[in-house]
Amino acid sequence: PPGHGFGVPPGGAGFSGYPQPPSQSYGGGPAQVPLPGGFPGGQMPSQYPGGQPTYPSQPTTMIQGTQGTIRPAANFDAMRDAEILRKAMKGFGTDEQAIVDVVANRSNDQRQKIKAAFKTSYGKDLIKDLKSELSGNMEELILALFMPPTYYDAWSLRKAMQGAGTQERVLIEILCTRTNQEIQEIVRCYQSEFGRDLEKDIRSDTSGHFERLLVSMCQGNRDENQSVNHQMAQEDAQRLYQAGEGRLGTDESCFNMILATRSFPQLRATMEAYSRMANRDLLSSVSREFSGYVESGLKTILQCALNRPAFFAERLYYAMKGAGTDDSTLVRIVVTRSEIDLVQIKQMFTQMYQKTLGTMIAGDTSGDYRRLLLAIVGQ
């Protein structure tokens, strides 16, 4: 929720921040930076009920070693799978279990081949056939699984800006977390598939500092050098302090420049330097200096620099917490991360919320939709 630290478990015990992945599974964990207790102004920010928080980040080894829950199937036969799907949809009723078994156990690349084999064998479009057999959340989930990843991101952005109102959180979730290459491919795909310019659409749908942040993000031009310049981290921390806490008002462009251009490892070092210097962590400074969507966007970048799987775990938790479920967020994150880092997202989820992602999905969904989601999550 706005104004809170993030990743606070239900019951809000202490500052959970972004929890630390178990160090034994990745070899030496990172050094944690304790924040001194004496906050300027003599008052602790409210999100630290327990006194001195530590702000864990992700061990570098974990970043390289992320893994998905879905792997390409061995001895894969696209024609055979196409036939299984055809039989599952033919005649009376639909054999959803057969569809689940195929779809959840093939990589996205293999699903594209099944789509092609289906058209070759039957002269029909698999997606159209599936659409006529399915509805609601199950339909949305299956369609998402059959879109190539870049197209699905581009489609989600387009959908978020179509019609009245804009789903800003979708724009943040995609544009602030993807790699340069992913973003450049999304921009190209958006143009070729929808005949539109992503940057132009963002400009006409957002405004102010939030617009500038998203335009910066869609350049896909962040420094991706993995080595850290500690001197620069120190200087950036100083500049951020002087642009925010250290003055009346906020120099937003300074935050935009540093958070949009520096590599994630570099930003992590800047956050550590900042908390040593300012006696406050950079995330809570961003919360004090910004509000609304630009605050969410800046925090998302910092959260990804610290621990990307934890960012997605938190988004999943809030998609299901409370009454009702934000199904499109649930579908989008489970599908887009299924071959990248869903294994780590599940670990983070358990650590942050003391329950497994599977348990929460099972309690919040039903029917074939639940079955397919759980099969992807690997429950």
Coordinates of C-alpha atoms in Angstrom, one line a residue:
P1 CA 0.0 0.0 0.0
P2 CA 1.2 3.6 -0.6
G3 CA 3.3 5.0 2.1
H4 CA 4.2 1.7 3.6
G5 CA 7.5 0.0 3.5
F6 CA 7.0 -2.8 1.0
G7 CA 7.0 -6.5 1.5
V8 CA 5.6 -6.1 5.0
P9 CA 4.0 -9.4 5.9
P10 CA 0.4 -9.5 7.1
G11 CA 0.6 -8.4 10.7
G12 CA 3.6 -6.2 9.8
A13 CA 6.0 -7.7 12.2
G14 CA 9.1 -5.6 12.2
F15 CA 10.6 -4.3 9.0
S16 CA 10.7 -7.2 6.6
G17 CA 12.0 -5.1 3.7
Y18 CA 13.1 -7.4 1.0
P19 CA 14.2 -10.5 2.7
Q20 CA 17.5 -12.2 2.2
P21 CA 17.6 -15.3 0.1
P22 CA 19.0 -18.2 2.1
S23 CA 22.8 -17.8 1.7
Q24 CA 23.6 -21.4 1.8
S25 CA 21.9 -22.1 -1.5
Y26 CA 23.9 -19.5 -3.3
G27 CA 27.2 -19.5 -1.5
G28 CA 28.3 -16.5 0.7
G29 CA 25.4 -14.0 1.2
P30 CA 25.9 -10.3 0.9
A31 CA 27.0 -8.0 3.6
Q32 CA 24.0 -6.5 5.2
V33 CA 24.2 -2.8 5.9
P34 CA 22.7 -1.9 9.2
L35 CA 21.2 1.6 9.3
P36 CA 22.2 3.7 12.3
G37 CA 19.3 4.3 14.6
G38 CA 19.6 8.1 14.9
F39 CA 17.4 9.4 12.1
P40 CA 17.6 13.1 11.4
G41 CA 14.8 14.8 13.1
G42 CA 15.0 12.4 15.9
Q43 CA 12.1 10.3 14.6
M44 CA 12.2 6.9 13.1
P45 CA 10.1 6.5 9.9
S46 CA 7.0 4.6 10.7
Q47 CA 7.9 1.6 8.6
Y48 CA 10.7 0.6 11.1
P49 CA 8.7 -0.4 14.2
G50 CA 11.5 -2.6 15.3
G51 CA 14.4 -0.2 15.6
Q52 CA 17.5 -0.8 13.5
P53 CA 16.5 -2.4 10.2
T54 CA 18.9 -4.2 8.0
Y55 CA 18.3 -3.9 4.3
P56 CA 19.1 -7.2 2.6
S57 CA 19.9 -7.4 -1.0
Q58 CA 20.4 -10.2 -3.4
P59 CA 23.7 -12.1 -3.6
T60 CA 25.3 -11.6 -7.0
T61 CA 25.5 -15.4 -7.5
M62 CA 21.7 -15.5 -7.2
I63 CA 21.3 -12.9 -9.9
Q64 CA 23.2 -15.0 -12.4
G65 CA 21.6 -18.2 -11.3
T66 CA 17.9 -17.4 -11.6
Q67 CA 15.7 -20.1 -12.9
G68 CA 12.2 -20.7 -14.2
T69 CA 9.7 -23.3 -13.1
I70 CA 9.1 -24.2 -16.8
R71 CA 11.8 -26.0 -18.8
P72 CA 11.6 -27.1 -22.4
A73 CA 10.2 -30.6 -22.6
A74 CA 12.6 -33.4 -23.7
N75 CA 11.8 -35.4 -26.8
F76 CA 9.2 -32.7 -27.8
D77 CA 7.0 -33.4 -30.8
A78 CA 5.0 -30.4 -32.0
M79 CA 2.7 -32.5 -34.3
R80 CA 1.8 -34.9 -31.5
D81 CA 1.0 -32.0 -29.1
A82 CA -1.1 -30.3 -31.8
E83 CA -3.1 -33.6 -32.1
I84 CA -3.6 -33.9 -28.4
L85 CA -4.9 -30.3 -28.2
R86 CA -7.2 -30.9 -31.3
K87 CA -8.7 -34.1 -29.6
A88 CA -9.1 -32.2 -26.3
M89 CA -11.2 -29.6 -28.0
K90 CA -13.2 -31.8 -30.4
G91 CA -16.6 -33.2 -29.8
F92 CA -18.6 -32.7 -26.6
G93 CA -17.1 -30.6 -23.8
T94 CA -13.4 -29.8 -23.6
D95 CA -10.8 -32.0 -22.0
E96 CA -9.1 -29.2 -20.0
Q97 CA -6.8 -31.5 -18.1
A98 CA -5.2 -32.6 -21.4
I99 CA -4.7 -28.9 -22.4
V100 CA -3.2 -28.2 -19.0
D101 CA -0.8 -31.1 -19.3
V102 CA 0.6 -30.0 -22.6
V103 CA 0.6 -26.2 -22.1
A104 CA 2.2 -26.2 -18.6
N105 CA 5.0 -28.5 -19.5
R106 CA 6.3 -26.9 -22.7
S107 CA 8.5 -23.8 -23.0
N108 CA 7.2 -20.7 -24.8
D109 CA 9.3 -21.5 -27.8
Q110 CA 7.8 -25.0 -28.0
R111 CA 4.3 -23.6 -27.7
Q112 CA 5.0 -21.4 -30.7
K113 CA 6.0 -24.6 -32.6
I114 CA 2.7 -26.3 -31.5
K115 CA 0.8 -23.3 -32.9
A116 CA 2.5 -23.6 -36.2
A117 CA 2.1 -27.4 -36.3
F118 CA -1.6 -27.0 -35.5
K119 CA -2.1 -24.7 -38.5
T120 CA -0.1 -27.0 -40.7
S121 CA -2.0 -30.1 -39.7
Y122 CA -5.6 -28.8 -39.5
G123 CA -5.6 -25.5 -41.4
K124 CA -7.0 -23.8 -38.4
D125 CA -5.7 -21.2 -35.9
L126 CA -5.1 -22.9 -32.5
I127 CA -5.7 -19.6 -30.6
K128 CA -9.1 -19.1 -32.2
D129 CA -10.0 -22.6 -31.4
L130 CA -8.9 -22.3 -27.8
K131 CA -10.8 -19.0 -27.5
S132 CA -14.0 -20.6 -28.6
E133 CA -13.6 -23.4 -26.0
L134 CA -12.5 -21.4 -23.0
S135 CA -13.6 -18.2 -21.2
G136 CA -12.7 -15.8 -18.4
N137 CA -9.4 -16.2 -16.5
M138 CA -8.6 -19.6 -18.1
E139 CA -8.8 -18.0 -21.5
E140 CA -6.6 -15.1 -20.5
L141 CA -4.0 -17.4 -19.0
I142 CA -3.9 -19.8 -22.1
L143 CA -3.7 -16.8 -24.5
A144 CA -0.8 -15.3 -22.4
L145 CA 1.0 -18.6 -22.5
F146 CA 0.8 -18.8 -26.3
M147 CA 2.0 -15.3 -27.0
P148 CA 5.8 -14.9 -27.6
P149 CA 7.2 -13.1 -24.5
T150 CA 8.1 -9.8 -26.2
Y151 CA 4.7 -9.7 -27.9
Y152 CA 3.0 -10.4 -24.6
D153 CA 4.8 -7.5 -22.9
A154 CA 4.0 -5.2 -25.8
W155 CA 0.3 -6.3 -25.8
S156 CA 0.1 -5.8 -22.0
L157 CA 1.4 -2.2 -22.4
R158 CA -1.0 -1.5 -25.2
K159 CA -3.9 -2.9 -23.2
A160 CA -2.8 -0.8 -20.2
M161 CA -3.1 2.4 -22.3
Q162 CA -6.2 1.6 -24.4
G163 CA -9.6 3.1 -23.7
A164 CA -10.4 5.4 -20.8
G165 CA -7.9 5.5 -18.0
T166 CA -4.4 4.0 -17.8
Q167 CA -3.2 1.1 -15.8
E168 CA 0.0 2.9 -14.6
R169 CA 1.1 -0.1 -12.4
V170 CA 1.3 -2.3 -15.5
L171 CA 3.5 0.3 -17.3
I172 CA 5.8 0.4 -14.2
E173 CA 5.9 -3.3 -13.7
I174 CA 7.1 -3.9 -17.3
L175 CA 9.2 -0.8 -18.2
C176 CA 11.0 -0.6 -14.9
T177 CA 12.0 -4.3 -14.5
R178 CA 13.0 -5.5 -18.0
T179 CA 16.6 -5.6 -19.4
N180 CA 17.7 -3.2 -22.1
Q181 CA 17.5 -5.8 -24.8
E182 CA 14.0 -6.8 -23.7
I183 CA 12.9 -3.2 -23.7
Q184 CA 14.3 -2.5 -27.2
E185 CA 12.6 -5.6 -28.5
I186 CA 9.3 -4.5 -26.9
V187 CA 9.5 -1.1 -28.5
R188 CA 10.1 -2.7 -32.0
C189 CA 7.3 -5.2 -31.5
Y190 CA 4.9 -2.5 -30.3
Q191 CA 5.6 -0.6 -33.5
S192 CA 5.4 -3.6 -35.9
E193 CA 2.4 -5.3 -34.3
F194 CA 0.2 -2.3 -33.4
G195 CA 1.6 0.3 -35.8
R196 CA 2.2 2.6 -32.9
D197 CA 5.1 4.4 -31.2
L198 CA 5.4 3.3 -27.6
E199 CA 7.1 6.5 -26.5
K200 CA 4.3 8.6 -28.1
D201 CA 1.6 6.6 -26.4
I202 CA 3.3 7.0 -23.0
R203 CA 3.6 10.7 -23.6
S204 CA -0.1 11.1 -24.4
D205 CA -1.2 8.8 -21.5
T206 CA 1.0 10.0 -18.6
S207 CA 2.3 13.4 -17.5
G208 CA 4.9 15.2 -15.4
H209 CA 7.8 13.4 -13.7
F210 CA 6.1 10.0 -14.1
E211 CA 6.0 10.6 -17.9
R212 CA 9.7 11.5 -18.0
L213 CA 10.6 8.4 -15.9
L214 CA 8.8 6.1 -18.3
V215 CA 10.2 7.8 -21.4
S216 CA 13.7 7.3 -19.9
M217 CA 12.8 3.6 -19.3
C218 CA 11.7 3.0 -22.8
Q219 CA 15.0 4.0 -24.3
G220 CA 16.4 0.7 -23.0
N221 CA 19.7 2.4 -22.4
R222 CA 20.6 1.7 -18.8
D223 CA 24.3 1.0 -18.2
E224 CA 24.7 -2.8 -18.0
N225 CA 28.3 -3.0 -16.9
Q226 CA 28.3 -5.3 -13.9
S227 CA 31.3 -3.8 -12.2
V228 CA 30.7 -1.2 -9.5
N229 CA 32.4 2.1 -9.2
H230 CA 32.4 2.9 -5.5
Q231 CA 33.6 6.4 -6.0
M232 CA 30.6 7.1 -8.2
A233 CA 28.2 5.4 -5.8
Q234 CA 29.5 7.8 -3.1
E235 CA 29.0 10.8 -5.3
D236 CA 25.6 9.7 -6.5
A237 CA 24.4 9.1 -3.0
Q238 CA 25.6 12.7 -2.1
R239 CA 23.8 14.1 -5.1
L240 CA 20.5 12.3 -4.3
Y241 CA 20.7 13.4 -0.7
Q242 CA 21.2 17.0 -1.8
A243 CA 18.4 16.7 -4.4
G244 CA 15.9 15.4 -1.7
E245 CA 16.4 15.2 2.0
G246 CA 19.1 17.9 2.0
R247 CA 16.9 20.7 0.6
L248 CA 13.5 22.2 0.6
G249 CA 11.5 20.7 -2.3
T250 CA 12.9 18.0 -4.5
D251 CA 15.1 18.1 -7.6
E252 CA 13.3 15.3 -9.4
S253 CA 15.5 15.4 -12.5
C254 CA 18.5 14.3 -10.4
F255 CA 16.6 11.2 -9.2
N256 CA 15.4 10.5 -12.7
M257 CA 18.9 10.7 -14.2
I258 CA 20.6 8.5 -11.6
L259 CA 17.9 5.8 -11.4
A260 CA 17.4 5.7 -15.1
T261 CA 21.0 5.4 -16.2
R262 CA 23.0 3.5 -13.6
S263 CA 23.4 -0.3 -13.7
F264 CA 21.5 -2.3 -11.1
P265 CA 24.7 -3.4 -9.2
Q266 CA 25.8 0.3 -9.3
L267 CA 22.4 1.4 -7.8
R268 CA 22.8 -1.2 -5.1
A269 CA 26.1 0.3 -4.1
T270 CA 24.6 3.8 -4.2
M271 CA 21.8 2.6 -1.8
E272 CA 24.4 1.3 0.6
A273 CA 26.4 4.5 0.4
Y274 CA 23.2 6.5 0.9
S275 CA 22.1 4.7 4.0
R276 CA 25.6 5.1 5.6
M277 CA 25.6 8.8 4.8
A278 CA 22.0 9.8 5.4
N279 CA 21.1 7.5 8.3
R280 CA 18.0 6.6 6.3
D281 CA 17.6 4.2 3.4
L282 CA 17.0 5.6 -0.1
L283 CA 13.6 3.8 -0.4
S284 CA 12.2 5.7 2.5
S285 CA 13.7 9.0 1.2
V286 CA 11.9 8.4 -2.1
S287 CA 8.7 7.8 -0.2
R288 CA 9.1 11.1 1.6
E289 CA 10.1 13.1 -1.4
F290 CA 7.7 11.7 -4.0
S291 CA 4.2 10.5 -4.2
G292 CA 1.8 8.7 -6.7
Y293 CA 3.1 6.8 -9.7
V294 CA 6.5 8.4 -10.0
E295 CA 7.2 7.3 -6.4
S296 CA 6.1 3.7 -7.3
G297 CA 8.2 3.8 -10.5
L298 CA 11.4 5.0 -8.7
K299 CA 10.9 2.5 -5.9
T300 CA 10.4 -0.3 -8.4
I301 CA 13.8 0.5 -10.0
L302 CA 15.5 0.4 -6.6
Q303 CA 13.6 -2.8 -5.5
C304 CA 14.8 -4.5 -8.8
A305 CA 18.4 -3.3 -8.1
L306 CA 18.2 -4.9 -4.7
N307 CA 16.2 -8.0 -5.4
R308 CA 14.0 -8.4 -8.5
P309 CA 12.3 -11.7 -7.4
A310 CA 11.2 -10.0 -4.2
F311 CA 9.6 -7.2 -6.2
F312 CA 7.5 -9.7 -8.1
A313 CA 6.7 -11.7 -5.0
E314 CA 5.3 -8.6 -3.4
R315 CA 3.2 -7.8 -6.5
L316 CA 1.8 -11.3 -6.5
Y317 CA 1.0 -11.1 -2.8
Y318 CA -1.0 -7.8 -3.2
A319 CA -2.7 -9.2 -6.3
M320 CA -4.3 -11.8 -4.1
K321 CA -4.5 -10.2 -0.7
G322 CA -7.8 -9.1 0.7
A323 CA -11.2 -9.4 -1.1
G324 CA -11.1 -10.2 -4.8
T325 CA -8.1 -11.1 -7.0
D326 CA -6.3 -9.0 -9.5
D327 CA -6.2 -11.8 -12.0
S328 CA -4.5 -10.1 -14.9
T329 CA -1.5 -9.2 -12.6
L330 CA -1.5 -12.8 -11.3
V331 CA -1.5 -14.2 -14.9
R332 CA 1.0 -11.7 -16.2
I333 CA 3.6 -12.2 -13.5
V334 CA 3.3 -16.0 -13.4
V335 CA 3.5 -16.3 -17.2
T336 CA 6.3 -13.7 -17.8
R337 CA 8.5 -15.0 -15.1
S338 CA 7.9 -18.7 -15.6
E339 CA 11.0 -19.2 -17.6
I340 CA 13.2 -16.6 -15.9
D341 CA 13.1 -16.5 -12.1
L342 CA 9.8 -18.0 -10.8
V343 CA 11.8 -20.4 -8.7
Q344 CA 13.4 -17.5 -6.8
I345 CA 10.1 -15.6 -6.7
K346 CA 8.6 -18.6 -4.9
Q347 CA 11.4 -18.7 -2.4
M348 CA 11.1 -15.0 -1.7
F349 CA 7.3 -15.3 -1.4
T350 CA 7.6 -17.9 1.3
Q351 CA 10.2 -15.9 3.1
M352 CA 8.3 -12.6 3.0
Y353 CA 4.8 -14.0 3.8
Q354 CA 5.3 -17.2 5.7
K355 CA 3.2 -19.1 3.2
T356 CA 3.9 -20.6 -0.2
L357 CA 2.8 -18.9 -3.5
G358 CA 1.0 -22.2 -4.4
T359 CA -1.1 -22.1 -1.2
M360 CA -2.1 -18.6 -1.8
I361 CA -3.0 -19.2 -5.5
A362 CA -5.0 -22.4 -4.5
G363 CA -7.0 -20.4 -1.9
D364 CA -7.7 -17.5 -4.4
T365 CA -8.6 -19.3 -7.6
S366 CA -10.6 -22.3 -8.7
G367 CA -11.3 -24.8 -11.4
D368 CA -9.1 -25.4 -14.5
Y369 CA -7.6 -21.9 -14.0
R370 CA -6.3 -22.9 -10.6
R371 CA -5.0 -26.2 -12.0
L372 CA -3.1 -24.6 -14.8
L373 CA -1.6 -21.8 -12.6
L374 CA -0.5 -24.4 -10.0
A375 CA 1.0 -26.5 -12.8
I376 CA 3.1 -23.5 -14.0
V377 CA 4.1 -22.5 -10.5
G378 CA 5.2 -26.1 -10.1
Q379 CA 3.1 -27.1 -7.1

